[in-house]
PDB file of C-alpha atoms in Angstrom:
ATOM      1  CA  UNK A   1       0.000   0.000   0.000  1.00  0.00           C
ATOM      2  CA  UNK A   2       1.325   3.272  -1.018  1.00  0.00           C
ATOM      3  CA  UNK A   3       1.908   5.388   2.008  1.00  0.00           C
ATOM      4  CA  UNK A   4       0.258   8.880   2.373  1.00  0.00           C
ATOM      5  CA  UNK A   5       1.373  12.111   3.918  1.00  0.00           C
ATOM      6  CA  UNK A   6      -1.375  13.623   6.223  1.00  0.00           C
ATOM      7  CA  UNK A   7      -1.394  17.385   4.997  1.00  0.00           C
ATOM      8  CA  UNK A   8      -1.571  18.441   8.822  1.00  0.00           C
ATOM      9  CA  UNK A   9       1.719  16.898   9.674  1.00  0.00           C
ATOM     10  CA  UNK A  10       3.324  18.836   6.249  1.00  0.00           C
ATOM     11  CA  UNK A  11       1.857  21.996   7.848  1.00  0.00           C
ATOM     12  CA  UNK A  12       2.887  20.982  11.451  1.00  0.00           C
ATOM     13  CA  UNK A  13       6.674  20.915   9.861  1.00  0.00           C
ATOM     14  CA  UNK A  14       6.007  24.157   8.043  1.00  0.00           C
ATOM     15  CA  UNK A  15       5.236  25.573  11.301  1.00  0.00           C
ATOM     16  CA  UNK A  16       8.162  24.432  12.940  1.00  0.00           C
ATOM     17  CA  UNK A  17      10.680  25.451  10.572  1.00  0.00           C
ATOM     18  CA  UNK A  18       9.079  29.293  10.475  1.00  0.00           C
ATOM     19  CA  UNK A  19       9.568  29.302  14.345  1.00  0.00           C
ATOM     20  CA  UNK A  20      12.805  28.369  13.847  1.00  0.00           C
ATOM     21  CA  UNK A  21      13.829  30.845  11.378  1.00  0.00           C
ATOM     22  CA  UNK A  22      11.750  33.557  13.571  1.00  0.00           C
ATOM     23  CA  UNK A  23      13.677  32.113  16.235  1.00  0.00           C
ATOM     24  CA  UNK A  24      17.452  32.916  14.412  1.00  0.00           C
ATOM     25  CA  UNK A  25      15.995  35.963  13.102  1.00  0.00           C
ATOM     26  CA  UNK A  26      15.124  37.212  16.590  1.00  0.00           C
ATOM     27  CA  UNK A  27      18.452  36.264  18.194  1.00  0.00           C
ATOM     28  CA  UNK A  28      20.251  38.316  15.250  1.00  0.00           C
ATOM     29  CA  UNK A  29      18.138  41.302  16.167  1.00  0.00           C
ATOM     30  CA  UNK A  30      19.022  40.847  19.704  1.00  0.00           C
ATOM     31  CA  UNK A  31      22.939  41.026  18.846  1.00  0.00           C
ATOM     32  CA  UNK A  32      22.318  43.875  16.178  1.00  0.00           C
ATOM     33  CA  UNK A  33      20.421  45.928  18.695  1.00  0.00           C
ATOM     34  CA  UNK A  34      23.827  45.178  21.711  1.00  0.00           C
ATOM     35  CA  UNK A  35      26.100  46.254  18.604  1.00  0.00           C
ATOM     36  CA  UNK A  36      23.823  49.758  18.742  1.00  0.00           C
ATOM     37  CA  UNK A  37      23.267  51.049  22.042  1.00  0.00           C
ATOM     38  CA  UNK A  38      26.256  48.946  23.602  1.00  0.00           C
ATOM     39  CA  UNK A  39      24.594  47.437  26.400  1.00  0.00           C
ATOM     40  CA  UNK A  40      20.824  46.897  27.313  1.00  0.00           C
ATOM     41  CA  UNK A  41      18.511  44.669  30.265  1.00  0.00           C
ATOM     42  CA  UNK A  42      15.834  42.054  29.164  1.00  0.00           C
ATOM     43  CA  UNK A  43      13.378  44.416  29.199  1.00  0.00           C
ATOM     44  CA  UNK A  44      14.683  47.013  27.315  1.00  0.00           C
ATOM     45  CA  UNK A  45      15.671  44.370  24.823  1.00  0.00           C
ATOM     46  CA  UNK A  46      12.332  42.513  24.859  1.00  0.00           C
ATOM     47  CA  UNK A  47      10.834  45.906  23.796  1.00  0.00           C
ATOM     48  CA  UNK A  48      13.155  46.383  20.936  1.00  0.00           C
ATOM     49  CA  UNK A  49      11.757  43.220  19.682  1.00  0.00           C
ATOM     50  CA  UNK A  50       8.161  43.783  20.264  1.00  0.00           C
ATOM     51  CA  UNK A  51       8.317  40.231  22.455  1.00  0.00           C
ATOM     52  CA  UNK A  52       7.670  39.033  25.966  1.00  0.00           C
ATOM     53  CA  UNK A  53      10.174  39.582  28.408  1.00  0.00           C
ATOM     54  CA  UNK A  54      10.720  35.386  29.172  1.00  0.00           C
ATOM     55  CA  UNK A  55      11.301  35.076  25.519  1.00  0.00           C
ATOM     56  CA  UNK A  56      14.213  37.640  25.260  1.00  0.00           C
ATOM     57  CA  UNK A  57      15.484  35.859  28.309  1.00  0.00           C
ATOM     58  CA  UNK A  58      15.804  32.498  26.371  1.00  0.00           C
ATOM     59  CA  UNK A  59      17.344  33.812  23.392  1.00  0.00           C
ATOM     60  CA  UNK A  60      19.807  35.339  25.519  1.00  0.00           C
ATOM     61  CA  UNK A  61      20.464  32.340  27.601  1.00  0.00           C
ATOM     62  CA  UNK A  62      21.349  30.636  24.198  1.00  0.00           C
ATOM     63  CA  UNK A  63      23.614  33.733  22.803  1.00  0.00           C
ATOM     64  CA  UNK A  64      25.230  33.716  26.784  1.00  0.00           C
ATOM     65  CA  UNK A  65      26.183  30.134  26.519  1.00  0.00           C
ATOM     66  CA  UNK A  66      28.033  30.529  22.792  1.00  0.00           C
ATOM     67  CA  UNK A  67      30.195  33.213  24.179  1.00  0.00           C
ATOM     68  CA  UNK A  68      28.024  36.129  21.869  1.00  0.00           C
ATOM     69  CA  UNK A  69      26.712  37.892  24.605  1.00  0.00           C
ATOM     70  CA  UNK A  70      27.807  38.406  28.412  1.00  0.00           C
ATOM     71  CA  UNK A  71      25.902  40.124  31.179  1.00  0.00           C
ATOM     72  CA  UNK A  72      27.070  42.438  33.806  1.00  0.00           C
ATOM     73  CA  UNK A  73      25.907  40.720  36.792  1.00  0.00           C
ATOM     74  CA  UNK A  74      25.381  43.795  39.196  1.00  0.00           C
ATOM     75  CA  UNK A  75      23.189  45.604  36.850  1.00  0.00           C
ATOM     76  CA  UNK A  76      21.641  42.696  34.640  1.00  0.00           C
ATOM     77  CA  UNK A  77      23.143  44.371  31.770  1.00  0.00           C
ATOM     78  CA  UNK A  78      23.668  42.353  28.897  1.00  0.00           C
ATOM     79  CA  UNK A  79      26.173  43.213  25.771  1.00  0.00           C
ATOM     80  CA  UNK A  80      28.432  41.888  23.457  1.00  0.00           C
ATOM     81  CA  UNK A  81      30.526  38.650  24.009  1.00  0.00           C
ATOM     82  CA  UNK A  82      33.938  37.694  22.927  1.00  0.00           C
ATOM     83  CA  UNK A  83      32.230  35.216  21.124  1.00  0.00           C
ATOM     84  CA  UNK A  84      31.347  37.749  18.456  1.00  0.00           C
ATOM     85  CA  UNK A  85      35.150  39.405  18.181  1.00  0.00           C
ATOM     86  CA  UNK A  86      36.085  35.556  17.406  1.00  0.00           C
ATOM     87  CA  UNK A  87      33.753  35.371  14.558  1.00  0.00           C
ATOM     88  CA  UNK A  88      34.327  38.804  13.834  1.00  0.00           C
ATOM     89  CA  UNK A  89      38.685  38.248  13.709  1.00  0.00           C
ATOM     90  CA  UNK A  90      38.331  35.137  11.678  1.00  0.00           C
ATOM     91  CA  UNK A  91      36.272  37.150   8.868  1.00  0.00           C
ATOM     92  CA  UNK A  92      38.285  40.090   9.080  1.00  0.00           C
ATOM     93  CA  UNK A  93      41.459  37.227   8.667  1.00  0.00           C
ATOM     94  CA  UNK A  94      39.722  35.975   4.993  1.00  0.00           C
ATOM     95  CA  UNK A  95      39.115  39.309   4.169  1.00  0.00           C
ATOM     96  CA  UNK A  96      42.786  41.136   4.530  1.00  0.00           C
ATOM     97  CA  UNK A  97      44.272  37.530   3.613  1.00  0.00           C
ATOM     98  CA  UNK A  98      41.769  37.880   0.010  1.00  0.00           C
ATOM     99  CA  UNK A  99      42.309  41.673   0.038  1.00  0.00           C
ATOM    100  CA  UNK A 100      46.463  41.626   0.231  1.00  0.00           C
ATOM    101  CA  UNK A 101      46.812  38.289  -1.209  1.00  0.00           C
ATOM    102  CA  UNK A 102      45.836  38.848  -4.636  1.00  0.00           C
ATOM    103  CA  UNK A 103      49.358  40.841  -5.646  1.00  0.00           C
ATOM    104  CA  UNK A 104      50.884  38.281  -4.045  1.00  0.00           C
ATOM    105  CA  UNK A 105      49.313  35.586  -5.895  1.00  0.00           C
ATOM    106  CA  UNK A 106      49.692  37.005  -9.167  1.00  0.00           C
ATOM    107  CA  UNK A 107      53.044  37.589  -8.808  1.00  0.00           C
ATOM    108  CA  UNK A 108      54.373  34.245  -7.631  1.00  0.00           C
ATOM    109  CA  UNK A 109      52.092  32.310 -10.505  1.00  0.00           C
ATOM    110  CA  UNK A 110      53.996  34.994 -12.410  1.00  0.00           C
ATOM    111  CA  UNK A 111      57.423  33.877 -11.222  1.00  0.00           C
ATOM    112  CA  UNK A 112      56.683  30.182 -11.617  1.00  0.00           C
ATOM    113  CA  UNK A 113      54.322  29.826 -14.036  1.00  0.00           C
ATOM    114  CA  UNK A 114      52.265  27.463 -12.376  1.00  0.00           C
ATOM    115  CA  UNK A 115      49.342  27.569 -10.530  1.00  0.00           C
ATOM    116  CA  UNK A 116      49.258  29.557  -7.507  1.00  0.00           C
ATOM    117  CA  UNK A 117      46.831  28.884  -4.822  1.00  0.00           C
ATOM    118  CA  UNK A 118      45.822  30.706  -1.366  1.00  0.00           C
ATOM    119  CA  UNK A 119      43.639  28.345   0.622  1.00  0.00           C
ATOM    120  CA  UNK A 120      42.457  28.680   4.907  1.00  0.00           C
ATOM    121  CA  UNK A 121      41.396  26.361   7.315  1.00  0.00           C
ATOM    122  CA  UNK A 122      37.814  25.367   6.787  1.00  0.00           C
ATOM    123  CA  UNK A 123      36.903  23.093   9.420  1.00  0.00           C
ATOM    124  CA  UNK A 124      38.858  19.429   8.606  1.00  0.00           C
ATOM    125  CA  UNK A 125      39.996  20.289   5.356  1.00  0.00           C
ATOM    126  CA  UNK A 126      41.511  23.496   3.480  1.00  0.00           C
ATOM    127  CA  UNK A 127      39.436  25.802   1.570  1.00  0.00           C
ATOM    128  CA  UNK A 128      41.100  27.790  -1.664  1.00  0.00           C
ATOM    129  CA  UNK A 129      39.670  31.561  -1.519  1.00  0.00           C
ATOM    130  CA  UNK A 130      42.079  32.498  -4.030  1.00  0.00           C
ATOM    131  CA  UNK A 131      44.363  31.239  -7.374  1.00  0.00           C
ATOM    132  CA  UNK A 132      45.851  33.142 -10.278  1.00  0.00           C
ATOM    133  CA  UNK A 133      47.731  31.106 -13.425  1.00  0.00           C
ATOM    134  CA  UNK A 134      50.593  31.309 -14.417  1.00  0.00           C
ATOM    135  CA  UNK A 135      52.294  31.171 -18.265  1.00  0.00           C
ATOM    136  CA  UNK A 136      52.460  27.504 -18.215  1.00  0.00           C
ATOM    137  CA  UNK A 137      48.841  26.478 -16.806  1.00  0.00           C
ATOM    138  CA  UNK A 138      46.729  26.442 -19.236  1.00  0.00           C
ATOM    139  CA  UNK A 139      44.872  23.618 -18.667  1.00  0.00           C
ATOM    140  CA  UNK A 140      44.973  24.373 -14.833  1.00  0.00           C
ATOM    141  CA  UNK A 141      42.652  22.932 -12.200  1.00  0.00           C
ATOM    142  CA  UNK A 142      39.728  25.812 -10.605  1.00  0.00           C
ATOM    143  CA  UNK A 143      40.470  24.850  -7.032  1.00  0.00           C
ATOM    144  CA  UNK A 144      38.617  28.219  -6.046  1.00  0.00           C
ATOM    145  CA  UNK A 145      36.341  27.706  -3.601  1.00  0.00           C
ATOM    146  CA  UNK A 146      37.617  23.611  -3.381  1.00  0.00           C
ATOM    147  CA  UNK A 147      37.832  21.946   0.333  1.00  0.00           C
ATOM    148  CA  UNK A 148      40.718  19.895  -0.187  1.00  0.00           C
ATOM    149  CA  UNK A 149      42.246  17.013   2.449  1.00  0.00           C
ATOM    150  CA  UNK A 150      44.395  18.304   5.078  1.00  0.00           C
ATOM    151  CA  UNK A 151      46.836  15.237   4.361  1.00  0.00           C
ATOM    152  CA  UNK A 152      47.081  14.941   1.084  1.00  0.00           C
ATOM    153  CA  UNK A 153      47.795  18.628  -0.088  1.00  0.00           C
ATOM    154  CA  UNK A 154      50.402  20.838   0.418  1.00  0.00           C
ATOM    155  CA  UNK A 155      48.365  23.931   1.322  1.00  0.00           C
ATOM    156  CA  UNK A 156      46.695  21.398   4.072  1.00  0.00           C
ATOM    157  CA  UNK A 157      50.244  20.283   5.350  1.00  0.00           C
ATOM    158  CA  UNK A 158      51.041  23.539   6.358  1.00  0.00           C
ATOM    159  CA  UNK A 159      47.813  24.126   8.045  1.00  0.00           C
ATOM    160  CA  UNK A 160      47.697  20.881   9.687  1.00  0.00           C
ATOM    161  CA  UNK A 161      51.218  21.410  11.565  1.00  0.00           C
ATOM    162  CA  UNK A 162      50.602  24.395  12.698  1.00  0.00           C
ATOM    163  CA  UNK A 163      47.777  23.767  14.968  1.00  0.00           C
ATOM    164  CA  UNK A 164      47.865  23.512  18.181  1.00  0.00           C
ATOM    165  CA  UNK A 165      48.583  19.707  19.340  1.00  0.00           C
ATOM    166  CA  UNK A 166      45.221  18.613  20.500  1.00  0.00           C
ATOM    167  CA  UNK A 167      43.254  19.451  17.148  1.00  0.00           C
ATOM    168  CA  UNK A 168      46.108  18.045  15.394  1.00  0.00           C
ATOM    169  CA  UNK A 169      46.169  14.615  17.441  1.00  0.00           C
ATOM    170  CA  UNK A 170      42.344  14.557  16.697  1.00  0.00           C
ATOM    171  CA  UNK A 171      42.276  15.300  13.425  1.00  0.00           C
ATOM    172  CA  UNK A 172      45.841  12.448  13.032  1.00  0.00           C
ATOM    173  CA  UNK A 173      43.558  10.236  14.979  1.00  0.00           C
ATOM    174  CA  UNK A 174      40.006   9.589  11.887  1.00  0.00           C
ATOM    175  CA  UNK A 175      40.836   7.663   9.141  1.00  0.00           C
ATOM    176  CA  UNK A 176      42.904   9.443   5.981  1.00  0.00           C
ATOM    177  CA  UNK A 177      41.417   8.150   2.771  1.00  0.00           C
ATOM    178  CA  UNK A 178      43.390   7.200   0.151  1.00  0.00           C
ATOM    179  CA  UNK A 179      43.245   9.332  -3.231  1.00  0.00           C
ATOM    180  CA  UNK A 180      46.110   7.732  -5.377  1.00  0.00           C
ATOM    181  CA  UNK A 181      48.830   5.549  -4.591  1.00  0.00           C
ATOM    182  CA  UNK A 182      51.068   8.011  -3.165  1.00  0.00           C
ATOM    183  CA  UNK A 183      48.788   9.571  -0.753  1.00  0.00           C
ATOM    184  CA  UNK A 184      50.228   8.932   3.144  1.00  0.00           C
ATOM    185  CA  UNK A 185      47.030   7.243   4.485  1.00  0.00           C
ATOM    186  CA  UNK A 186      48.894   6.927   8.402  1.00  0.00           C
ATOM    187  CA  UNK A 187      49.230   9.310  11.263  1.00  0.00           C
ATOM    188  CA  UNK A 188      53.115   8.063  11.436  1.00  0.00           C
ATOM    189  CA  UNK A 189      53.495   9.092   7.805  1.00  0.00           C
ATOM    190  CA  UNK A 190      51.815  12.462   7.961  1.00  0.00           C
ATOM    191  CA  UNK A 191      53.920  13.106  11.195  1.00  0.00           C
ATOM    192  CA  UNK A 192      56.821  12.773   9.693  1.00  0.00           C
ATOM    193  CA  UNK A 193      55.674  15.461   6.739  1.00  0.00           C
ATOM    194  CA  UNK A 194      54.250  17.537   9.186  1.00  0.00           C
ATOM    195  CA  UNK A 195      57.678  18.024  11.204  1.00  0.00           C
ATOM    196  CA  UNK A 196      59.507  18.465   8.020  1.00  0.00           C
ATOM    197  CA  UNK A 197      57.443  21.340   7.302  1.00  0.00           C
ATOM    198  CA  UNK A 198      58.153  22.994  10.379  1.00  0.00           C
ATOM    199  CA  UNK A 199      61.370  22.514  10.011  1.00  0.00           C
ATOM    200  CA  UNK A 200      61.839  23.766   5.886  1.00  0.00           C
ATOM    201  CA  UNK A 201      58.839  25.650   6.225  1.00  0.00           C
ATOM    202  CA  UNK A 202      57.183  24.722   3.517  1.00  0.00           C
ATOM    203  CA  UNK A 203      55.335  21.207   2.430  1.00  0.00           C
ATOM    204  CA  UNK A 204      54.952  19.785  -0.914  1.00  0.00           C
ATOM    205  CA  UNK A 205      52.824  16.716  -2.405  1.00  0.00           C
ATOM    206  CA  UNK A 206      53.594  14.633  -5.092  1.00  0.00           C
ATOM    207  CA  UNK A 207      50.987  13.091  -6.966  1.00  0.00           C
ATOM    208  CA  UNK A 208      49.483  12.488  -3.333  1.00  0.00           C
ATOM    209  CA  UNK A 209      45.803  13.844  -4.181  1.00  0.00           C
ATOM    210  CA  UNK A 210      45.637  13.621  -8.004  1.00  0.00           C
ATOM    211  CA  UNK A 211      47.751  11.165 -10.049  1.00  0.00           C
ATOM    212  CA  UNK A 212      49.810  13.588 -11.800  1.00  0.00           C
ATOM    213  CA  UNK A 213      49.535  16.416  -9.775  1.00  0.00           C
ATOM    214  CA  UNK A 214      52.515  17.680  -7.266  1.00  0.00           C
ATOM    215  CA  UNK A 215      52.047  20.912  -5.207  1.00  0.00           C
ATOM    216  CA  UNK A 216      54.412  23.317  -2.466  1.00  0.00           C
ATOM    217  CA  UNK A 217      53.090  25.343   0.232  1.00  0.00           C
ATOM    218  CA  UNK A 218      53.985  27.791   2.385  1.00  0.00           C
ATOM    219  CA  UNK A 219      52.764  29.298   5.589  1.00  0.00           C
ATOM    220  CA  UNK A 220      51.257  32.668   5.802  1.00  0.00           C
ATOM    221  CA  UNK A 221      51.101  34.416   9.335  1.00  0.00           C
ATOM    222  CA  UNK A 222      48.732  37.240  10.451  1.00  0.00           C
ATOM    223  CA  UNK A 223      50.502  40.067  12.470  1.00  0.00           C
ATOM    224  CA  UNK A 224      50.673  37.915  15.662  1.00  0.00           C
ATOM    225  CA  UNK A 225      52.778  34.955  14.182  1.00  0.00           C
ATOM    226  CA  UNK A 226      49.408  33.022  13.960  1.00  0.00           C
ATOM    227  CA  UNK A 227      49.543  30.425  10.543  1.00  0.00           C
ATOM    228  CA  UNK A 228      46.156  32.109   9.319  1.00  0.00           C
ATOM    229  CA  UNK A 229      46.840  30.614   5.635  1.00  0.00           C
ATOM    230  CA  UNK A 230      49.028  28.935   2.943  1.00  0.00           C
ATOM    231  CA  UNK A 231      50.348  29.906  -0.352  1.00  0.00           C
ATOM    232  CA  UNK A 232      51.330  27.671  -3.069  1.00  0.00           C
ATOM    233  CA  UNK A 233      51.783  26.671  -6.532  1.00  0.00           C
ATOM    234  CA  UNK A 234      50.745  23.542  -8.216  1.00  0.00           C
ATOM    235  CA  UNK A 235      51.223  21.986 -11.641  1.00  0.00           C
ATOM    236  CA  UNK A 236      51.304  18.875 -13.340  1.00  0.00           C
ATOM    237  CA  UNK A 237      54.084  16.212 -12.834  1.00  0.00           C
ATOM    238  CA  UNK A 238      55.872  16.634 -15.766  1.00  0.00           C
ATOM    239  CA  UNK A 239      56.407  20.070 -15.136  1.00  0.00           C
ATOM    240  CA  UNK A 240      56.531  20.218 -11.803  1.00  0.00           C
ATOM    241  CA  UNK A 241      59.634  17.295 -11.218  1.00  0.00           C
ATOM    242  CA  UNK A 242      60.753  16.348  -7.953  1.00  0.00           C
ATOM    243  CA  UNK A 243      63.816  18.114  -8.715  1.00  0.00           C
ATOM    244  CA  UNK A 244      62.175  21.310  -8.943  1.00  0.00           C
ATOM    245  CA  UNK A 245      60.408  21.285  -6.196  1.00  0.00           C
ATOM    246  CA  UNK A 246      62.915  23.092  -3.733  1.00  0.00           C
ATOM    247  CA  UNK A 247      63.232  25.750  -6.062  1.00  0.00           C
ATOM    248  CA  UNK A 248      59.374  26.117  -6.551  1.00  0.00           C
ATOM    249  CA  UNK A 249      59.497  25.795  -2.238  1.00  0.00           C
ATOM    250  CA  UNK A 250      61.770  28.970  -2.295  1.00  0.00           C
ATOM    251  CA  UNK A 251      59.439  31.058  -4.482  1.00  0.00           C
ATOM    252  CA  UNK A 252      56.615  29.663  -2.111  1.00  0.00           C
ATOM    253  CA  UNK A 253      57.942  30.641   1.047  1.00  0.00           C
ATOM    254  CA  UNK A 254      59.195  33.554  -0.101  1.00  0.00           C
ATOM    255  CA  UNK A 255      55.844  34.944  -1.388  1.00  0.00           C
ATOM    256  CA  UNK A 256      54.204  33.766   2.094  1.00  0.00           C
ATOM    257  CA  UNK A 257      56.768  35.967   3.585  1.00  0.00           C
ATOM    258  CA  UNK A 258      55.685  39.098   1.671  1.00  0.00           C
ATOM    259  CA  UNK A 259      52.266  38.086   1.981  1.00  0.00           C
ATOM    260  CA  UNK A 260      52.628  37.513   6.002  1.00  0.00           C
ATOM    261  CA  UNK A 261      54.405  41.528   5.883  1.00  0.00           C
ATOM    262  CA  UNK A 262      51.518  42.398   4.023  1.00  0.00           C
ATOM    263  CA  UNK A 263      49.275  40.942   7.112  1.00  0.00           C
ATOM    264  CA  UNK A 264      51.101  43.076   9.526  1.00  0.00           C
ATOM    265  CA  UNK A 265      53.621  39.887  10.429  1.00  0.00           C
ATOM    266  CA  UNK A 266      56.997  41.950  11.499  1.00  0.00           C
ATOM    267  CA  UNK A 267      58.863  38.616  12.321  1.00  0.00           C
TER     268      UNK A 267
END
């Protein structure tokens, strides 16, 4: 028997999903309306939104416990949370690493001729935000806007070993899938890459994500000697030999290092 859908239940859902999105919507409102008059009590707040008072309380429960908004005790003020500088510092970090990377990236697929590549931390894997092509690629990949593996790419290399420990360990500790027959599918094995990098600064892959594909990275710091990025270039095999790969490292690092000036790194 074919199984039917009781329209009630479809407009039950419908229901929940528009309190839901009423619910975000208020909570936004809440931490546009702190970001205005700096600091404000339930009341004052549940006003603003034209609600009760007990339900401005529980969106600011929720926005308390994510770090978004804090309350001074003594006066039941509410305003701003560190939370919010967080999320604010990591956008402003894409933004000046998209604004003042672009010169950077032009120039070093200039140098090379390759493919150069900017990519961040996105969660487990790396994220590309930005790529320019050199003379030579002109068949090149679009990696913009790509998650790639952490283990298997230069760019994620360089991110990977230079978090902090813990996340590391974690991230070490799920399985690494295999991509080609040269990709390092152990924690031992990526270790071993990992402290190399630190100590060259710079990472490369060969033919570890894509048959036929080798890549170098380099780290990019943000003013406080934070690893906020890599910068690369990748090209095909052929091209790319592991014989030139040192000297494509050196252009690499070298164009992190402007890039890192450019981010207000004085180191």
């Amino acid at each position: 028997m074919a199984k039917t859908t009781d329209p009630a239940d479809g407009r039950a859902e419908d229901r929940r999903g528009s309190g839901s999105v009423q619910s975000v919507d208020r909570a936004v409102s809440v931490l546009e309306s702190l970001a205005r008059l700096g600091e404000a009590g339930v009341t004052e707040l549940a006003d603003e939104l034209g609600v009760h008072k007990s339900t401005a309380f529980r969106i600011l429960g929720v926005l308390e416990n994510r770090g978004l908004v804090e309350q001074e005790k003594e006066r039941g003020k509410y305003f701003l949370g560190a939370g919010v500088l967080r999320l604010a510092g990591a956008a402003a970090i894409r933004l000046d690493i998209s604004q003042e990377g672009q010169p950077v990236c032009r120039a070093l697929a200039d140098e090379t001729g390759e493919t150069a590549n900017i990519a961040v931390l996105d969660g487990d894997a790396a994220v590309n935000i930005m790529q320019a092509r050199g003379s030579a690629a002109v068949t090149a990949h679009n990696w913009l806007g790509r998650r790639t593996p952490l283990h298997a790419t230069a760019s994620g290399k360089v991110l990977l070993a230079h978090l902090p420990r813990e996340r590391r360990e974690a991230l070490l500790g799920r399985p690494l899938p295999r991509f080609t027959d040269g990709t390092l599918t152990t924690a031992a094995a990526v270790r071993e890459q990992l402290a190399a990098a630190h100590e060259d600064g710079s990472a490369c892959t060969v033919e570890e994500f894509e048959t036929g594909l080798n890549a170098v990275a380099a780290p990019v710091r943000s003013y406080d000697g934070t690893v906020v990025g890599a910068i690369g270039v990748s090209g095909p095999a052929y091209r790319m030999a592991q014989e030139r790969l040192p000297e494509l490292a050196k252009a690499a690092v070298q164009a992190a290092a402007a890039l890192s000036r450019r981010m207000g790194y004085a180191g």
